[in-house]
Structures are given as structure tokens and as C-alpha cells.
Amino acid sequence: MATIIAIANRKGGVGKTTATIEIAANLSLMKKKILVIDFDPQGDATRSVDGDASFHNIYQAITVEDGIEVVDCIQKTAYFDLIASSKRLSKADKEFTDRDDVYLLEEVISIIKDKCDYDYILIDNNPELGQLFMMAMVAADYVIIPTLADDNSLEGVDQTEQVLGKLVNGRAKESHAQVLGYILSRKKRASLHTIAFDRLQDVAKHKDNNPFVSFVSDGVKMDEIKTFRKPISVMQRGSTQAREFYRIAEEIVKRLEA
């Protein structure tokens, strides 16, 4: 049965799409069967692995548009399976206004679980704390939160956890997700990043499930994903960043498959 992991942070530009792609690629290298759902209207995850944006997409899956079957929205890439994004997701807050709409993504994933044999399904999220974000938190088993070291990004971590906490602990208990880990993007010899890393470790140690705290080096190679539309973990397997993401994938498997 597939484990659902949402990659999320209220703050944009913190490496959510990069983390989604690199973790998915490394899990695939570990012979796991992976599906990535691009749940961000910008579609960066779709473009970054040269996905077909004209293919059936996640919007059509959650709206059952024209009777399209959910599994018909799954496309193959060179690295893992993908359900592409759609710009029509940008109107989600106006379109999906019924209270039960928060369960739409969970229902789609339930169908996928019944018909496909994935080990992990990763959800790449947009940064807005709107309906799409809520859908992802409800659908997920676990959440991984990437962040930069600045105050705004770390505040995004806090806001993400607050929203998740309300969904988990609220009267309706709409989510059962737990924070699985934090990924800090850092530059070498930057004291600010050491402070941020220590702060995340302090947050993690106060949680019952003791989430992991990892870092990935920020560098030019990470920008190559968008240029070459290939994961660094495939294109430059010996690079520092590839090794760091492989260790994160190993940590995920160790924690969830022990």
C-alpha cells in the first residue's frame, strides 16, 4: 500500500519542487515504484522532468472531467510516474467551495491505491494556504517541509505546522498526517544556516515521532534541473547534492519500512 508524502511549506521559493523531484528520483533508484502528483498550478514539477503538460492532468482527475478515469491521468517519465499539473488549479479556492471538497485529492489517491501498486506517492504543493494546500494535508500520511534559513521561510514552517495541527487535532480530524522531516537548504560556512539547523532540531526533538532534520547544499547544480529537465540525482549522481538527497531517501525508507 502506497505511503503518501506531501512536500510543503507556506513560503514559496524554498525548494519544494526540487525536494519532490530529487526524493522521488532517489527512491526510484532504490527500486521503489513512485508517483509524483504536481499539485501546484505553476507546474514546475511537470516541466522539470519534461512531463507532457497537454496530457490528462490532476485537475481532470479531481473533477472527473469528461468522464476521464484517474489512472488515465498517469503518465510515464524517464524517472518516475507523474500526474501533471494544470493552470486551472489556480482557481481552486473559488471553484472547490464545498466543505467536503477538501477530500477530493484523498479520493483520487484512494482510487490510485486500489488500481496501482506504488510504494510512495509524493505531492508537490503550491505555497498558498488555500484549498489545494488543505487537500494535500488531508490526503497525506506524512509531510516533509523544505526551508531556507531566513526568518520568512522558517515562519513558513511554523505556519505549515499550525495548519496541519488544526486539521489533525480539530473536531473533524480531517488529517492524520505527521511531519516526517525538515530539509534545510544551506550555503557553506554560513552561521545563519547553523542557527536555523539547530532551531529545526529543537523543534523536531519535541515531537513524538522525532522527525529527521537534513540539509542540502545550495549551488549552481540545483538550477540545472530546470535547464536540462533532469534530476540532479540522475544527471550528476556523484555530486554533493545528489548524495545528500540520496541520504534523505534512505532516511525515509528506514523510518517508514523498518
Coordinates of C-alpha atoms in Angstrom, one line a residue:
M1 CA 0.0 0.0 0.0
A2 CA 1.4 3.3 -1.0
T3 CA 2.6 5.9 1.5
I4 CA 1.6 9.4 0.7
I5 CA 4.2 12.2 1.4
A6 CA 3.3 15.9 0.8
I7 CA 6.2 18.3 0.3
A8 CA 5.0 21.6 1.7
N9 CA 5.9 25.0 3.1
R10 CA 3.7 28.1 3.3
K11 CA 6.7 30.1 1.9
G12 CA 7.5 29.9 -1.8
G13 CA 10.9 29.5 -3.2
V14 CA 12.2 27.2 -0.5
G15 CA 12.9 24.2 -2.8
K16 CA 9.7 22.2 -2.6
T17 CA 9.7 21.1 -6.2
T18 CA 13.4 20.3 -6.1
A19 CA 12.9 18.2 -3.0
T20 CA 10.0 16.4 -4.5
I21 CA 11.8 15.6 -7.7
E22 CA 15.1 14.6 -6.1
I23 CA 13.5 12.4 -3.4
A24 CA 11.3 10.7 -6.0
A25 CA 14.3 10.1 -8.3
N26 CA 16.3 8.6 -5.5
L27 CA 13.5 6.4 -4.3
S28 CA 13.2 5.2 -7.9
L29 CA 16.9 4.5 -8.0
M30 CA 16.3 2.4 -4.9
K31 CA 13.8 0.3 -7.0
K32 CA 10.7 1.8 -5.4
K33 CA 7.7 2.4 -7.6
I34 CA 7.0 6.2 -7.4
L35 CA 4.2 8.5 -8.5
V36 CA 4.6 12.3 -8.3
I37 CA 1.4 14.5 -8.3
D38 CA 2.1 18.0 -9.4
F39 CA -0.4 19.9 -7.3
D40 CA 1.0 23.4 -8.0
P41 CA -0.8 25.4 -10.7
Q42 CA 2.6 26.7 -11.8
G43 CA 3.5 23.2 -13.0
D44 CA 7.2 23.4 -12.2
A45 CA 7.5 19.7 -11.3
T46 CA 5.9 18.7 -14.6
R47 CA 8.3 20.9 -16.6
S48 CA 11.3 19.9 -14.5
V49 CA 11.1 16.2 -15.6
D50 CA 9.9 17.0 -19.2
G51 CA 6.4 15.9 -18.4
D52 CA 3.7 16.3 -21.0
A53 CA 1.6 19.3 -19.9
S54 CA -1.0 18.5 -22.6
F55 CA -1.7 15.1 -21.1
H56 CA -4.6 14.4 -18.8
N57 CA -3.9 16.2 -15.5
I58 CA -4.7 16.3 -11.8
Y59 CA -7.4 18.9 -12.3
Q60 CA -9.3 16.5 -14.6
A61 CA -8.7 13.7 -12.1
I62 CA -10.3 15.5 -9.1
T63 CA -13.2 16.9 -11.2
V64 CA -13.7 13.7 -13.2
E65 CA -13.9 16.0 -16.2
D66 CA -15.4 14.4 -19.3
G67 CA -15.5 11.1 -17.5
I68 CA -11.7 10.8 -17.5
E69 CA -10.5 7.9 -15.3
V70 CA -8.0 8.8 -12.6
V71 CA -5.5 6.2 -13.9
D72 CA -5.7 7.7 -17.4
C73 CA -4.0 10.8 -15.9
I74 CA -0.8 8.9 -15.0
Q75 CA 2.0 9.4 -17.5
K76 CA 5.4 7.9 -17.6
T77 CA 8.6 9.9 -17.4
A78 CA 12.2 8.7 -17.6
Y79 CA 12.4 8.8 -13.8
F80 CA 9.0 8.0 -12.2
D81 CA 5.3 8.2 -12.9
L82 CA 3.7 11.6 -12.9
I83 CA 0.2 13.3 -12.8
A84 CA 0.7 16.7 -14.4
S85 CA -0.4 20.0 -13.0
S86 CA -3.0 22.3 -14.6
K87 CA -3.3 26.1 -14.6
R88 CA -6.9 25.6 -13.8
L89 CA -5.9 24.7 -10.3
S90 CA -5.2 28.4 -9.7
K91 CA -9.0 28.9 -9.3
A92 CA -9.4 26.2 -6.7
D93 CA -10.4 28.5 -3.9
K94 CA -13.3 29.8 -5.9
E95 CA -14.3 26.5 -7.5
F96 CA -13.9 24.0 -4.7
T97 CA -16.0 25.7 -2.0
D98 CA -18.0 22.8 -0.6
R99 CA -16.7 21.6 2.8
D100 CA -16.3 18.0 1.5
D101 CA -14.1 19.3 -1.4
V102 CA -11.2 19.1 1.0
Y103 CA -11.3 15.3 0.5
L104 CA -11.1 15.3 -3.3
L105 CA -7.4 14.6 -3.6
E106 CA -7.7 11.9 -1.0
E107 CA -10.4 10.2 -3.0
V108 CA -8.3 10.4 -6.2
I109 CA -5.3 8.8 -4.4
S110 CA -7.6 6.1 -2.9
I111 CA -8.5 5.1 -6.4
I112 CA -4.9 5.0 -7.4
K113 CA -4.0 2.9 -4.4
D114 CA -6.7 0.4 -5.4
K115 CA -5.6 0.2 -9.1
C116 CA -1.9 0.7 -9.0
D117 CA 1.0 -0.7 -6.9
Y118 CA 3.0 2.3 -5.9
D119 CA 5.4 2.3 -2.9
Y120 CA 5.3 6.1 -2.5
I121 CA 3.1 8.9 -3.8
L122 CA 4.7 12.4 -3.5
I123 CA 2.7 15.6 -3.7
D124 CA 4.4 18.8 -4.8
N125 CA 2.4 21.7 -3.3
N126 CA 1.8 25.3 -4.0
P127 CA 2.7 27.7 -1.2
E128 CA -0.7 29.2 -0.7
L129 CA -2.7 28.2 2.4
G130 CA -5.8 27.7 0.4
Q131 CA -7.9 24.8 -0.7
L132 CA -5.2 22.9 -2.6
F133 CA -3.0 23.0 0.5
M134 CA -5.8 21.7 2.7
M135 CA -6.5 18.9 0.2
A136 CA -2.8 17.8 0.2
M137 CA -2.7 17.8 4.0
V138 CA -5.8 15.7 4.2
A139 CA -4.5 13.2 1.6
A140 CA -1.0 12.8 3.1
D141 CA 0.3 10.3 5.6
Y142 CA 3.4 12.4 6.1
V143 CA 4.7 15.9 5.4
I144 CA 8.3 16.9 4.6
I145 CA 8.9 20.7 5.0
P146 CA 11.8 22.2 3.0
T147 CA 13.0 25.6 4.1
L148 CA 15.7 28.3 3.7
A149 CA 17.4 29.8 6.8
D150 CA 15.8 33.2 6.7
D151 CA 13.1 34.2 9.1
N152 CA 10.3 34.3 6.5
S153 CA 11.0 30.7 5.4
L154 CA 11.2 29.5 9.0
E155 CA 7.9 31.3 9.7
G156 CA 6.5 29.4 6.8
V157 CA 7.5 26.2 8.6
D158 CA 5.6 27.3 11.7
Q159 CA 2.5 28.3 9.6
T160 CA 2.5 25.0 7.8
E161 CA 2.6 23.1 11.1
Q162 CA -0.1 25.2 12.5
V163 CA -2.5 24.5 9.6
L164 CA -1.6 20.8 9.8
G165 CA -2.2 20.8 13.6
K166 CA -5.7 22.2 13.1
L167 CA -6.6 19.6 10.6
V168 CA -5.2 16.7 12.7
N169 CA -6.5 17.9 16.1
G170 CA -9.7 19.7 15.1
R171 CA -13.1 18.4 15.8
A172 CA -13.5 16.7 12.4
K173 CA -9.9 15.3 12.5
E174 CA -9.6 15.7 8.7
S175 CA -6.0 14.7 8.6
H176 CA -3.8 12.0 10.2
A177 CA -0.6 13.3 8.7
Q178 CA 2.6 13.7 10.7
V179 CA 5.7 15.8 9.9
L180 CA 8.3 13.3 8.7
G181 CA 11.2 15.7 8.4
Y182 CA 12.7 19.1 7.5
I183 CA 15.1 19.9 4.7
L184 CA 17.3 23.0 5.1
S185 CA 18.9 24.5 2.0
R186 CA 22.2 25.9 3.1
K187 CA 25.3 27.6 1.9
K188 CA 28.8 26.6 3.1
R189 CA 30.2 28.3 6.2
A190 CA 27.1 30.4 6.8
S191 CA 26.4 30.9 10.5
L192 CA 22.8 31.7 9.8
H193 CA 22.2 28.2 8.5
T194 CA 23.8 26.7 11.6
I195 CA 21.4 28.6 13.7
A196 CA 18.4 27.6 11.5
F197 CA 19.5 23.9 11.6
D198 CA 19.7 24.0 15.4
R199 CA 16.3 25.6 15.6
L200 CA 14.8 22.8 13.4
Q201 CA 16.4 20.2 15.5
D202 CA 15.0 21.7 18.6
V203 CA 11.5 21.7 17.1
A204 CA 11.9 18.0 16.0
K205 CA 13.0 16.7 19.4
H206 CA 9.8 18.0 20.9
K207 CA 7.7 15.9 18.6
D208 CA 6.6 12.3 19.5
N209 CA 7.8 10.9 16.2
N210 CA 11.2 12.8 16.2
P211 CA 11.2 14.0 12.5
F212 CA 14.6 14.0 10.7
V213 CA 16.4 17.2 10.1
S214 CA 18.6 17.2 6.9
F215 CA 20.3 19.7 4.7
V216 CA 21.1 20.1 1.1
S217 CA 23.8 22.3 -0.3
D218 CA 22.6 25.3 -2.3
G219 CA 24.6 25.5 -5.5
V220 CA 24.6 26.1 -9.3
K221 CA 23.9 22.4 -10.0
M222 CA 20.4 22.7 -8.5
D223 CA 19.5 25.3 -11.1
E224 CA 20.4 22.8 -13.8
I225 CA 17.2 20.8 -13.1
K226 CA 15.1 23.5 -14.8
T227 CA 17.6 23.9 -17.7
F228 CA 18.1 20.2 -18.5
R229 CA 14.8 18.9 -17.2
K230 CA 16.6 16.0 -15.4
P231 CA 17.0 15.4 -11.7
I232 CA 20.5 16.1 -10.4
S233 CA 20.4 12.7 -8.7
V234 CA 20.3 11.2 -12.2
M235 CA 22.3 13.7 -14.2
Q236 CA 25.1 14.2 -11.6
R237 CA 24.9 11.1 -9.3
G238 CA 28.2 11.8 -7.7
S239 CA 27.5 15.4 -6.9
T240 CA 27.2 16.7 -3.3
Q241 CA 23.6 17.5 -3.7
A242 CA 22.8 14.1 -5.2
R243 CA 24.5 12.3 -2.3
E244 CA 22.6 14.5 0.2
F245 CA 19.2 13.7 -1.4
Y246 CA 20.1 10.0 -1.5
R247 CA 20.7 10.1 2.2
I248 CA 17.3 11.7 2.7
A249 CA 15.7 9.0 0.6
E250 CA 17.5 6.4 2.7
E251 CA 16.2 8.0 5.9
I252 CA 12.6 8.0 4.6
V253 CA 12.8 4.3 3.7
K254 CA 14.5 3.4 7.0
R255 CA 11.8 5.2 9.0
L256 CA 8.8 4.0 7.0
E257 CA 9.8 0.5 6.2
A258 CA 11.5 -0.6 9.3

